[in-house]
PDB file of C-alpha atoms in Angstrom:
ATOM      1  CA  MET A 531      13.042 -16.066 -51.324  1.00 38.00           C
ATOM      2  CA  ARG A 532      13.869 -16.028 -47.617  1.00 41.00           C
ATOM      3  CA  LYS A 533      11.760 -19.141 -47.079  1.00 37.00           C
ATOM      4  CA  ALA A 534       9.710 -19.367 -43.894  1.00 36.00           C
ATOM      5  CA  VAL A 535       9.620 -22.644 -42.018  1.00 34.00           C
ATOM      6  CA  ILE A 536       7.228 -21.641 -39.236  1.00 34.00           C
ATOM      7  CA  SER A 537       4.933 -18.724 -38.588  1.00 36.00           C
ATOM      8  CA  ALA A 538       2.731 -18.059 -35.585  1.00 37.00           C
ATOM      9  CA  LEU A 539       0.846 -15.052 -36.851  1.00 37.00           C
ATOM     10  CA  VAL A 540      -2.356 -13.995 -35.187  1.00 38.00           C
ATOM     11  CA  GLY A 541      -3.885 -11.418 -37.539  1.00 46.00           C
ATOM     12  CA  LEU A 542      -4.049  -7.734 -36.753  1.00 52.00           C
ATOM     13  CA  THR A 543      -7.418  -6.381 -35.731  1.00 50.00           C
ATOM     14  CA  ILE A 544      -9.117  -3.089 -36.416  1.00 42.00           C
ATOM     15  CA  GLY A 545      -8.567  -0.380 -33.848  1.00 41.00           C
ATOM     16  CA  GLY A 546     -11.543   1.731 -32.814  1.00 33.00           C
ATOM     17  CA  GLY A 547     -12.478   5.143 -34.095  1.00 29.00           C
ATOM     18  CA  PHE A 548     -10.596   5.314 -37.369  1.00 27.00           C
ATOM     19  CA  LEU A 549     -13.201   4.343 -39.976  1.00 33.00           C
ATOM     20  CA  PRO A 550     -14.888   7.240 -41.809  1.00 35.00           C
ATOM     21  CA  ALA A 551     -18.091   8.566 -40.356  1.00 35.00           C
ATOM     22  CA  HIS A 552     -21.182   6.735 -41.631  1.00 38.00           C
ATOM     23  CA  ALA A 553     -18.999   3.983 -43.068  1.00 44.00           C
ATOM     24  CA  GLU A 554     -21.843   1.573 -42.387  1.00 47.00           C
ATOM     25  CA  ASP A 555     -23.917   3.446 -45.011  1.00 43.00           C
ATOM     26  CA  ALA A 556     -21.226   3.242 -47.692  1.00 49.00           C
ATOM     27  CA  PRO A 557     -22.005   1.372 -50.908  1.00 52.00           C
ATOM     28  CA  ALA A 558     -20.990  -2.278 -50.826  1.00 65.00           C
ATOM     29  CA  CYS A 559     -18.263  -1.695 -53.426  1.00 80.00           C
ATOM     30  CA  ARG A 560     -16.631   1.172 -51.588  1.00 88.00           C
ATOM     31  CA  LEU A 561     -13.108   0.522 -50.294  1.00 93.00           C
ATOM     32  CA  LYS A 562     -12.742   0.356 -46.518  1.00 94.00           C
ATOM     33  CA  LEU A 563      -9.507   1.942 -45.367  1.00 95.00           C
ATOM     34  CA  TYR A 564      -8.141   0.260 -42.260  1.00 95.00           C
ATOM     35  CA  SER A 565      -4.865   2.118 -41.862  1.00 96.00           C
ATOM     36  CA  SER A 566      -2.744   4.665 -43.712  1.00 97.00           C
ATOM     37  CA  LEU A 567       0.963   4.833 -42.922  1.00 97.00           C
ATOM     38  CA  PRO A 568       3.635   7.275 -44.088  1.00 98.00           C
ATOM     39  CA  MET A 569       6.402   5.581 -46.049  1.00 97.00           C
ATOM     40  CA  ILE A 570       9.883   6.983 -45.530  1.00 95.00           C
ATOM     41  CA  THR A 571      12.356   6.683 -48.403  1.00 94.00           C
ATOM     42  CA  ASN A 572      15.659   5.385 -47.113  1.00 93.00           C
ATOM     43  CA  PRO A 573      19.047   6.262 -48.681  1.00 92.00           C
ATOM     44  CA  ASP A 574      19.111   3.017 -50.680  1.00 92.00           C
ATOM     45  CA  GLY A 575      15.641   3.677 -52.112  1.00 93.00           C
ATOM     46  CA  ARG A 576      13.706   1.173 -50.022  1.00 95.00           C
ATOM     47  CA  MET A 577      10.704   2.185 -47.940  1.00 97.00           C
ATOM     48  CA  SER A 578       9.953   1.903 -44.234  1.00 97.00           C
ATOM     49  CA  VAL A 579       6.837   2.563 -42.170  1.00 98.00           C
ATOM     50  CA  PRO A 580       6.334   3.361 -38.477  1.00 97.00           C
ATOM     51  CA  VAL A 581       5.215   0.513 -36.231  1.00 97.00           C
ATOM     52  CA  THR A 582       4.900   0.086 -32.496  1.00 96.00           C
ATOM     53  CA  VAL A 583       5.990  -3.007 -30.601  1.00 96.00           C
ATOM     54  CA  GLN A 584       5.130  -3.140 -26.911  1.00 95.00           C
ATOM     55  CA  ASP A 585       4.287   0.590 -27.192  1.00 94.00           C
ATOM     56  CA  ARG A 586       7.783   1.427 -28.492  1.00 96.00           C
ATOM     57  CA  SER A 587       8.135   3.152 -31.850  1.00 97.00           C
ATOM     58  CA  TYR A 588      10.211   1.598 -34.622  1.00 97.00           C
ATOM     59  CA  SER A 589      10.778   1.839 -38.367  1.00 97.00           C
ATOM     60  CA  PHE A 590      10.211  -1.396 -40.288  1.00 97.00           C
ATOM     61  CA  LEU A 591      11.119  -2.147 -43.885  1.00 96.00           C
ATOM     62  CA  VAL A 592       8.167  -2.918 -46.169  1.00 97.00           C
ATOM     63  CA  ASP A 593       9.252  -6.267 -47.613  1.00 95.00           C
ATOM     64  CA  THR A 594       6.896  -8.005 -50.046  1.00 96.00           C
ATOM     65  CA  GLY A 595       9.691 -10.475 -50.801  1.00 92.00           C
ATOM     66  CA  GLY A 596      10.061 -11.526 -47.175  1.00 89.00           C
ATOM     67  CA  ALA A 597       8.206 -14.321 -45.439  1.00 85.00           C
ATOM     68  CA  VAL A 598       7.423 -13.395 -41.822  1.00 87.00           C
ATOM     69  CA  ALA A 599       7.767 -10.275 -39.716  1.00 91.00           C
ATOM     70  CA  THR A 600      11.162  -9.774 -38.102  1.00 92.00           C
ATOM     71  CA  ILE A 601      12.685  -7.547 -35.454  1.00 95.00           C
ATOM     72  CA  GLY A 602      16.316  -6.648 -34.857  1.00 93.00           C
ATOM     73  CA  TRP A 603      18.275  -8.224 -32.027  1.00 93.00           C
ATOM     74  CA  ASP A 604      18.798  -4.919 -30.211  1.00 94.00           C
ATOM     75  CA  GLN A 605      15.130  -3.975 -30.590  1.00 96.00           C
ATOM     76  CA  ALA A 606      14.050  -7.367 -29.253  1.00 95.00           C
ATOM     77  CA  GLU A 607      16.255  -6.766 -26.224  1.00 95.00           C
ATOM     78  CA  GLU A 608      14.741  -3.317 -25.794  1.00 96.00           C
ATOM     79  CA  VAL A 609      11.114  -4.472 -25.666  1.00 95.00           C
ATOM     80  CA  GLY A 610      12.085  -6.992 -22.979  1.00 94.00           C
ATOM     81  CA  LEU A 611      10.195 -10.046 -24.237  1.00 93.00           C
ATOM     82  CA  LYS A 612      11.714 -13.468 -23.750  1.00 92.00           C
ATOM     83  CA  LYS A 613      13.187 -15.010 -26.871  1.00 92.00           C
ATOM     84  CA  LYS A 614      11.901 -18.456 -27.720  1.00 91.00           C
ATOM     85  CA  GLU A 615      13.681 -21.139 -29.691  1.00 87.00           C
ATOM     86  CA  ALA A 616      11.853 -21.883 -32.900  1.00 82.00           C
ATOM     87  CA  GLY A 617      12.925 -25.526 -33.112  1.00 73.00           C
ATOM     88  CA  THR A 618      13.530 -24.903 -36.800  1.00 70.00           C
ATOM     89  CA  TYR A 619      14.775 -21.876 -38.672  1.00 64.00           C
ATOM     90  CA  LEU A 620      14.069 -19.178 -41.203  1.00 67.00           C
ATOM     91  CA  THR A 621      16.725 -18.409 -43.792  1.00 63.00           C
ATOM     92  CA  GLY A 622      17.267 -14.651 -43.804  1.00 56.00           C
ATOM     93  CA  VAL A 623      18.943 -12.266 -46.197  1.00 51.00           C
ATOM     94  CA  GLY A 624      22.563 -13.215 -46.846  1.00 51.00           C
ATOM     95  CA  GLY A 625      21.957 -16.796 -45.689  1.00 54.00           C
ATOM     96  CA  ARG A 626      21.716 -15.894 -41.991  1.00 62.00           C
ATOM     97  CA  TYR A 627      19.750 -18.335 -39.853  1.00 72.00           C
ATOM     98  CA  LEU A 628      16.900 -16.953 -37.764  1.00 79.00           C
ATOM     99  CA  ASP A 629      16.002 -19.518 -35.140  1.00 81.00           C
ATOM    100  CA  SER A 630      14.434 -17.513 -32.322  1.00 90.00           C
ATOM    101  CA  TYR A 631      11.360 -15.321 -32.014  1.00 91.00           C
ATOM    102  CA  ILE A 632       9.359 -13.238 -29.608  1.00 94.00           C
ATOM    103  CA  VAL A 633       5.574 -13.179 -29.191  1.00 93.00           C
ATOM    104  CA  THR A 634       4.327  -9.619 -28.856  1.00 93.00           C
ATOM    105  CA  ASP A 635       1.509  -8.531 -26.568  1.00 91.00           C
ATOM    106  CA  ARG A 636       1.010  -5.313 -28.536  1.00 93.00           C
ATOM    107  CA  PHE A 637       1.896  -4.685 -32.170  1.00 94.00           C
ATOM    108  CA  SER A 638       0.461  -1.812 -34.212  1.00 94.00           C
ATOM    109  CA  LEU A 639       0.470  -0.628 -37.814  1.00 94.00           C
ATOM    110  CA  GLY A 640      -1.240   2.702 -37.411  1.00 94.00           C
ATOM    111  CA  LYS A 641      -4.873   1.979 -36.546  1.00 92.00           C
ATOM    112  CA  LEU A 642      -4.397  -1.768 -36.868  1.00 93.00           C
ATOM    113  CA  THR A 643      -3.402  -3.461 -33.645  1.00 91.00           C
ATOM    114  CA  GLY A 644      -2.622  -7.065 -32.842  1.00 88.00           C
ATOM    115  CA  SER A 645      -1.478  -9.426 -30.135  1.00 87.00           C
ATOM    116  CA  GLY A 646       0.080 -12.847 -30.118  1.00 88.00           C
ATOM    117  CA  LEU A 647       2.171 -11.974 -33.175  1.00 87.00           C
ATOM    118  CA  ALA A 648       5.291 -14.113 -33.524  1.00 88.00           C
ATOM    119  CA  VAL A 649       8.183 -11.991 -34.794  1.00 91.00           C
ATOM    120  CA  TYR A 650      11.500 -13.584 -35.719  1.00 91.00           C
ATOM    121  CA  VAL A 651      14.625 -12.048 -34.189  1.00 93.00           C
ATOM    122  CA  GLU A 652      17.319 -11.097 -36.706  1.00 89.00           C
ATOM    123  CA  PRO A 653      21.035 -11.126 -35.867  1.00 83.00           C
ATOM    124  CA  LYS A 654      22.796  -7.840 -35.294  1.00 78.00           C
ATOM    125  CA  SER A 655      23.659  -5.957 -38.480  1.00 75.00           C
ATOM    126  CA  ASP A 656      24.327  -2.451 -39.742  1.00 72.00           C
ATOM    127  CA  THR A 657      20.945  -2.069 -41.456  1.00 80.00           C
ATOM    128  CA  ASP A 658      19.061   1.211 -41.158  1.00 84.00           C
ATOM    129  CA  PHE A 659      15.826  -0.636 -40.332  1.00 93.00           C
ATOM    130  CA  ASP A 660      14.527  -1.922 -37.039  1.00 95.00           C
ATOM    131  CA  ARG A 661      13.505  -4.795 -39.322  1.00 93.00           C
ATOM    132  CA  THR A 662      10.583  -5.869 -41.456  1.00 94.00           C
ATOM    133  CA  ILE A 663       6.898  -6.292 -42.041  1.00 94.00           C
ATOM    134  CA  ALA A 664       6.278  -9.112 -44.481  1.00 93.00           C
ATOM    135  CA  PRO A 665       3.574 -11.043 -46.363  1.00 93.00           C
ATOM    136  CA  ASP A 666       2.497 -13.085 -43.335  1.00 90.00           C
ATOM    137  CA  MET A 667       0.962  -9.829 -42.132  1.00 91.00           C
ATOM    138  CA  MET A 668       0.179  -8.058 -45.404  1.00 94.00           C
ATOM    139  CA  LYS A 669      -1.646 -10.924 -47.117  1.00 94.00           C
ATOM    140  CA  HIS A 670      -4.711 -10.393 -44.908  1.00 93.00           C
ATOM    141  CA  TYR A 671      -5.331  -6.988 -46.517  1.00 95.00           C
ATOM    142  CA  ASP A 672      -5.263  -5.154 -49.812  1.00 97.00           C
ATOM    143  CA  VAL A 673      -1.903  -3.362 -49.795  1.00 98.00           C
ATOM    144  CA  ASP A 674      -1.720  -0.021 -51.594  1.00 98.00           C
ATOM    145  CA  LEU A 675       1.824   1.283 -52.172  1.00 98.00           C
ATOM    146  CA  ASP A 676       1.766   4.905 -53.313  1.00 97.00           C
ATOM    147  CA  PHE A 677       5.466   5.642 -53.703  1.00 96.00           C
ATOM    148  CA  ALA A 678       4.992   9.098 -55.243  1.00 95.00           C
ATOM    149  CA  HIS A 679       3.108  10.354 -52.192  1.00 95.00           C
ATOM    150  CA  GLY A 680       4.881   8.217 -49.605  1.00 96.00           C
ATOM    151  CA  LYS A 681       1.829   6.298 -48.390  1.00 97.00           C
ATOM    152  CA  MET A 682       1.128   2.674 -47.576  1.00 98.00           C
ATOM    153  CA  ASN A 683      -2.596   2.072 -47.241  1.00 98.00           C
ATOM    154  CA  LEU A 684      -4.160  -1.116 -45.895  1.00 97.00           C
ATOM    155  CA  PHE A 685      -7.688  -1.747 -47.140  1.00 96.00           C
ATOM    156  CA  SER A 686     -10.243  -4.411 -46.409  1.00 94.00           C
ATOM    157  CA  PRO A 687     -10.174  -7.174 -49.054  1.00 94.00           C
ATOM    158  CA  ASP A 688     -13.988  -7.265 -48.820  1.00 92.00           C
ATOM    159  CA  HIS A 689     -15.026  -5.271 -51.876  1.00 90.00           C
ATOM    160  CA  CYS A 690     -16.423  -5.765 -55.351  1.00 89.00           C
ATOM    161  CA  PRO A 691     -13.868  -7.382 -57.685  1.00 88.00           C
ATOM    162  CA  GLY A 692     -11.879  -4.818 -59.622  1.00 88.00           C
ATOM    163  CA  LYS A 693     -13.269  -1.797 -57.766  1.00 90.00           C
ATOM    164  CA  VAL A 694     -10.006  -0.682 -56.199  1.00 94.00           C
ATOM    165  CA  VAL A 695      -8.299   1.954 -58.378  1.00 94.00           C
ATOM    166  CA  TYR A 696      -9.315   5.099 -56.509  1.00 93.00           C
ATOM    167  CA  TRP A 697      -6.396   7.325 -57.571  1.00 94.00           C
ATOM    168  CA  ASN A 698      -6.691   7.329 -61.365  1.00 88.00           C
ATOM    169  CA  GLN A 699     -10.392   7.198 -62.293  1.00 81.00           C
ATOM    170  CA  GLY A 700     -10.150   3.448 -62.557  1.00 73.00           C
ATOM    171  CA  ASN A 701      -7.546   3.459 -65.338  1.00 85.00           C
ATOM    172  CA  ALA A 702      -4.905   0.919 -64.423  1.00 93.00           C
ATOM    173  CA  VAL A 703      -3.167  -2.147 -65.746  1.00 96.00           C
ATOM    174  CA  VAL A 704      -4.472  -5.323 -64.119  1.00 96.00           C
ATOM    175  CA  ILE A 705      -2.167  -8.347 -63.920  1.00 97.00           C
ATOM    176  CA  SER A 706      -3.123 -11.775 -62.594  1.00 97.00           C
ATOM    177  CA  MET A 707      -0.541 -12.752 -60.005  1.00 96.00           C
ATOM    178  CA  GLN A 708       0.557 -16.057 -58.560  1.00 95.00           C
ATOM    179  CA  VAL A 709       0.751 -16.043 -54.774  1.00 93.00           C
ATOM    180  CA  SER A 710       3.021 -18.735 -53.352  1.00 90.00           C
ATOM    181  CA  ARG A 711       2.623 -20.532 -50.028  1.00 86.00           C
ATOM    182  CA  ASP A 712       4.925 -17.886 -48.539  1.00 84.00           C
ATOM    183  CA  ALA A 713       2.703 -15.190 -50.139  1.00 89.00           C
ATOM    184  CA  HIS A 714       5.400 -14.118 -52.587  1.00 92.00           C
ATOM    185  CA  ILE A 715       3.935 -12.395 -55.626  1.00 96.00           C
ATOM    186  CA  ARG A 716       4.917 -13.637 -59.083  1.00 95.00           C
ATOM    187  CA  ILE A 717       3.822 -11.857 -62.231  1.00 96.00           C
ATOM    188  CA  PRO A 718       4.658 -12.232 -65.926  1.00 96.00           C
ATOM    189  CA  VAL A 719       6.748  -9.410 -67.358  1.00 96.00           C
ATOM    190  CA  SER A 720       8.184  -8.883 -70.812  1.00 96.00           C
ATOM    191  CA  LEU A 721      11.872  -8.030 -70.946  1.00 96.00           C
ATOM    192  CA  ASP A 722      13.111  -6.972 -74.366  1.00 95.00           C
ATOM    193  CA  GLY A 723      10.188  -8.813 -75.914  1.00 94.00           C
ATOM    194  CA  LYS A 724      10.391 -12.110 -74.018  1.00 94.00           C
ATOM    195  CA  VAL A 725       8.119 -13.131 -71.149  1.00 94.00           C
ATOM    196  CA  ILE A 726       9.571 -14.179 -67.807  1.00 94.00           C
ATOM    197  CA  MET A 727       8.074 -14.631 -64.333  1.00 94.00           C
ATOM    198  CA  ALA A 728       9.330 -12.235 -61.678  1.00 96.00           C
ATOM    199  CA  ILE A 729       8.801 -11.738 -57.942  1.00 95.00           C
ATOM    200  CA  LEU A 730       7.807  -8.306 -56.592  1.00 96.00           C
ATOM    201  CA  ASP A 731      10.301  -7.552 -53.839  1.00 96.00           C
ATOM    202  CA  THR A 732      10.126  -4.162 -52.131  1.00 96.00           C
ATOM    203  CA  GLY A 733      12.816  -5.449 -49.766  1.00 94.00           C
ATOM    204  CA  ALA A 734      15.359  -5.550 -52.604  1.00 93.00           C
ATOM    205  CA  VAL A 735      17.233  -2.432 -53.663  1.00 94.00           C
ATOM    206  CA  ASN A 736      17.773  -3.469 -57.274  1.00 93.00           C
ATOM    207  CA  SER A 737      16.145  -5.722 -59.826  1.00 96.00           C
ATOM    208  CA  ILE A 738      18.148  -8.839 -60.578  1.00 94.00           C
ATOM    209  CA  MET A 739      17.895 -11.948 -62.729  1.00 94.00           C
ATOM    210  CA  SER A 740      19.862 -15.162 -62.999  1.00 92.00           C
ATOM    211  CA  VAL A 741      22.353 -16.106 -65.706  1.00 92.00           C
ATOM    212  CA  ARG A 742      19.986 -18.980 -66.448  1.00 91.00           C
ATOM    213  CA  ALA A 743      17.101 -16.602 -67.120  1.00 92.00           C
ATOM    214  CA  ALA A 744      19.349 -14.325 -69.170  1.00 94.00           C
ATOM    215  CA  SER A 745      20.294 -17.271 -71.383  1.00 93.00           C
ATOM    216  CA  PHE A 746      16.588 -17.831 -72.016  1.00 90.00           C
ATOM    217  CA  LEU A 747      16.547 -14.290 -73.374  1.00 91.00           C
ATOM    218  CA  GLY A 748      19.511 -15.122 -75.607  1.00 93.00           C
ATOM    219  CA  ILE A 749      22.062 -13.336 -73.416  1.00 95.00           C
ATOM    220  CA  THR A 750      25.141 -15.353 -72.441  1.00 91.00           C
ATOM    221  CA  GLU A 751      28.356 -14.571 -70.591  1.00 87.00           C
ATOM    222  CA  SER A 752      30.142 -14.439 -73.932  1.00 91.00           C
ATOM    223  CA  ASN A 753      27.989 -11.496 -75.019  1.00 94.00           C
ATOM    224  CA  PRO A 754      30.288  -8.442 -75.272  1.00 95.00           C
ATOM    225  CA  GLN A 755      27.529  -6.208 -73.844  1.00 96.00           C
ATOM    226  CA  MET A 756      27.373  -8.285 -70.656  1.00 95.00           C
ATOM    227  CA  LYS A 757      29.972  -6.635 -68.417  1.00 94.00           C
ATOM    228  CA  LEU A 758      31.347  -8.111 -65.195  1.00 93.00           C
ATOM    229  CA  LYS A 759      30.451  -5.778 -62.344  1.00 92.00           C
ATOM    230  CA  GLU A 760      31.647  -7.736 -59.322  1.00 91.00           C
ATOM    231  CA  SER A 761      32.938 -11.174 -58.382  1.00 87.00           C
ATOM    232  CA  TYR A 762      33.600 -12.713 -54.978  1.00 83.00           C
ATOM    233  CA  GLY A 763      33.535 -15.945 -53.002  1.00 74.00           C
ATOM    234  CA  TYR A 764      35.587 -19.093 -53.446  1.00 68.00           C
ATOM    235  CA  ARG A 765      37.606 -18.638 -56.621  1.00 69.00           C
ATOM    236  CA  LYS A 766      35.340 -15.676 -57.320  1.00 76.00           C
ATOM    237  CA  GLN A 767      32.658 -17.975 -58.703  1.00 77.00           C
ATOM    238  CA  THR A 768      29.838 -15.647 -57.612  1.00 84.00           C
ATOM    239  CA  ARG A 769      29.485 -12.985 -60.277  1.00 89.00           C
ATOM    240  CA  LEU A 770      27.305  -9.985 -60.981  1.00 92.00           C
ATOM    241  CA  TYR A 771      26.962  -8.467 -64.431  1.00 94.00           C
ATOM    242  CA  THR A 772      25.421  -5.415 -66.055  1.00 95.00           C
ATOM    243  CA  TYR A 773      23.607  -5.478 -69.382  1.00 97.00           C
ATOM    244  CA  PRO A 774      21.895  -2.703 -71.405  1.00 97.00           C
ATOM    245  CA  PHE A 775      18.302  -3.923 -71.387  1.00 96.00           C
ATOM    246  CA  LYS A 776      15.995  -1.794 -73.482  1.00 96.00           C
ATOM    247  CA  ALA A 777      12.491  -2.208 -72.095  1.00 96.00           C
ATOM    248  CA  LEU A 778      10.626  -3.871 -69.234  1.00 96.00           C
ATOM    249  CA  ASP A 779       6.916  -4.177 -70.021  1.00 97.00           C
ATOM    250  CA  MET A 780       4.399  -4.882 -67.258  1.00 96.00           C
ATOM    251  CA  GLY A 781       1.013  -5.260 -68.898  1.00 94.00           C
ATOM    252  CA  GLY A 782       1.573  -2.225 -71.096  1.00 94.00           C
ATOM    253  CA  ILE A 783       3.422  -0.019 -68.609  1.00 95.00           C
ATOM    254  CA  VAL A 784       6.951   0.209 -69.969  1.00 95.00           C
ATOM    255  CA  VAL A 785      10.115   1.072 -68.057  1.00 93.00           C
ATOM    256  CA  SER A 786      12.750   2.117 -70.565  1.00 94.00           C
ATOM    257  CA  ASN A 787      16.391   1.123 -70.067  1.00 94.00           C
ATOM    258  CA  PRO A 788      15.679  -0.745 -66.808  1.00 95.00           C
ATOM    259  CA  HIS A 789      18.612  -1.333 -64.479  1.00 94.00           C
ATOM    260  CA  ILE A 790      18.637  -5.095 -63.979  1.00 96.00           C
ATOM    261  CA  THR A 791      21.688  -6.875 -62.605  1.00 95.00           C
ATOM    262  CA  ILE A 792      22.441 -10.382 -63.871  1.00 95.00           C
ATOM    263  CA  GLY A 793      23.652 -12.689 -61.098  1.00 90.00           C
ATOM    264  CA  SER A 794      25.327 -16.085 -61.368  1.00 86.00           C
ATOM    265  CA  ASN A 795      23.022 -18.991 -60.630  1.00 77.00           C
ATOM    266  CA  ASP A 796      24.618 -19.677 -57.221  1.00 76.00           C
ATOM    267  CA  TYR A 797      23.897 -16.080 -56.209  1.00 76.00           C
ATOM    268  CA  MET A 798      20.275 -16.298 -57.302  1.00 72.00           C
ATOM    269  CA  GLY A 799      19.820 -19.651 -55.579  1.00 66.00           C
ATOM    270  CA  ALA A 800      19.253 -17.797 -52.304  1.00 59.00           C
ATOM    271  CA  PHE A 801      16.154 -16.140 -53.769  1.00 66.00           C
ATOM    272  CA  ASP A 802      14.207 -19.194 -55.028  1.00 70.00           C
ATOM    273  CA  THR A 803      13.411 -17.459 -58.335  1.00 82.00           C
ATOM    274  CA  ASP A 804      15.073 -16.460 -61.585  1.00 86.00           C
ATOM    275  CA  MET A 805      14.115 -12.789 -61.397  1.00 94.00           C
ATOM    276  CA  ILE A 806      13.125 -10.224 -58.792  1.00 94.00           C
ATOM    277  CA  LEU A 807      11.811  -6.722 -59.310  1.00 97.00           C
ATOM    278  CA  GLY A 808      13.369  -4.464 -56.689  1.00 96.00           C
ATOM    279  CA  MET A 809      12.758  -0.878 -55.706  1.00 96.00           C
ATOM    280  CA  ALA A 810      14.880   0.584 -58.512  1.00 93.00           C
ATOM    281  CA  THR A 811      12.021  -0.528 -60.764  1.00 94.00           C
ATOM    282  CA  LEU A 812       9.019  -0.575 -58.440  1.00 96.00           C
ATOM    283  CA  ARG A 813       9.369   2.986 -57.190  1.00 95.00           C
ATOM    284  CA  GLN A 814       8.354   4.136 -60.670  1.00 94.00           C
ATOM    285  CA  LEU A 815       4.906   2.589 -60.148  1.00 96.00           C
ATOM    286  CA  HIS A 816       1.815   2.844 -57.980  1.00 97.00           C
ATOM    287  CA  LEU A 817       0.978  -0.698 -56.825  1.00 97.00           C
ATOM    288  CA  TYR A 818      -2.280  -2.017 -55.422  1.00 97.00           C
ATOM    289  CA  ILE A 819      -1.863  -5.626 -54.308  1.00 98.00           C
ATOM    290  CA  ALA A 820      -5.184  -7.442 -53.945  1.00 97.00           C
ATOM    291  CA  TYR A 821      -4.031 -10.710 -52.373  1.00 95.00           C
ATOM    292  CA  GLY A 822      -7.563 -12.066 -52.082  1.00 92.00           C
ATOM    293  CA  GLU A 823      -8.382 -11.396 -55.737  1.00 94.00           C
ATOM    294  CA  GLY A 824      -5.007 -12.563 -56.959  1.00 95.00           C
ATOM    295  CA  LYS A 825      -4.699  -9.319 -58.908  1.00 97.00           C
ATOM    296  CA  LEU A 826      -2.077  -6.600 -59.121  1.00 97.00           C
ATOM    297  CA  TYR A 827      -3.255  -3.144 -60.176  1.00 97.00           C
ATOM    298  CA  LEU A 828      -0.619  -0.691 -61.308  1.00 95.00           C
ATOM    299  CA  THR A 829      -0.151   2.710 -62.881  1.00 96.00           C
ATOM    300  CA  PRO A 830       2.855   4.980 -63.258  1.00 95.00           C
ATOM    301  CA  ALA A 831       3.742   6.430 -59.864  1.00 94.00           C
ATOM    302  CA  THR A 832       2.794   9.948 -60.933  1.00 90.00           C
ATOM    303  CA  ALA A 833      -0.703   9.061 -62.198  1.00 87.00           C
ATOM    304  CA  ASN A 834      -3.327  11.214 -60.465  1.00 71.00           C
TER     305      ASN A 834
END
């Protein structure tokens, strides 16, 4: 999904003065919070967090399904850094080519600050975001997405295995996840009783699966319950369907009557997967992504 061809990330570093007092005396298994950011719910249900680029404040989409950090064309102009030709390109959402980038002197996510971060420049669009933070940045940390309380927490990955569920007395579903070269997260889910691999994509509004994957579940375009929602493109060959799925099971956490669009295979080809879990589904959960462990910890969003 949105495959990266190059990335020139230099990791973010810890800013001074934000660790808890006496953190050096904390037990070895205690989580170390590096930064806590407010997540703003946008009208389409996706989440953004405040960032600073060259000391200017922006709002970036949290995009676990992205590849590298991006910035909007207008915002890149505003910070005044020279655009550089990438020599190759990144394929963005909607098939747009991103072939230039800027290298920031100062980039901050709350108390985390960095320099030398290559950020791709996105073409002008009508998006509500100043653009995205993506796995090239997030994979260096444990990423805690608390949708119910509107918080994105970045923890040190240096902790005892499994000792991460601080919000629910340790009671959480634990799923082994596959992390691709682009740091996309794939997990097994059960949809109406059949297992399929899906990508976690907080940059997607809705959950969607391919016609090919639907056929694996025994659902074909001749099924009377599969209703055409939209068609477009040359001879309207690109099609989107609705279907009344009954249950999406993620390790024992069940979402009843999940809203999952079925897209024709040419539509899904842009995503490099047969299924994505978007925010329509994910906002019902509390997610703790331990990239280093290769584990996903989750509870219902409202779990205390």
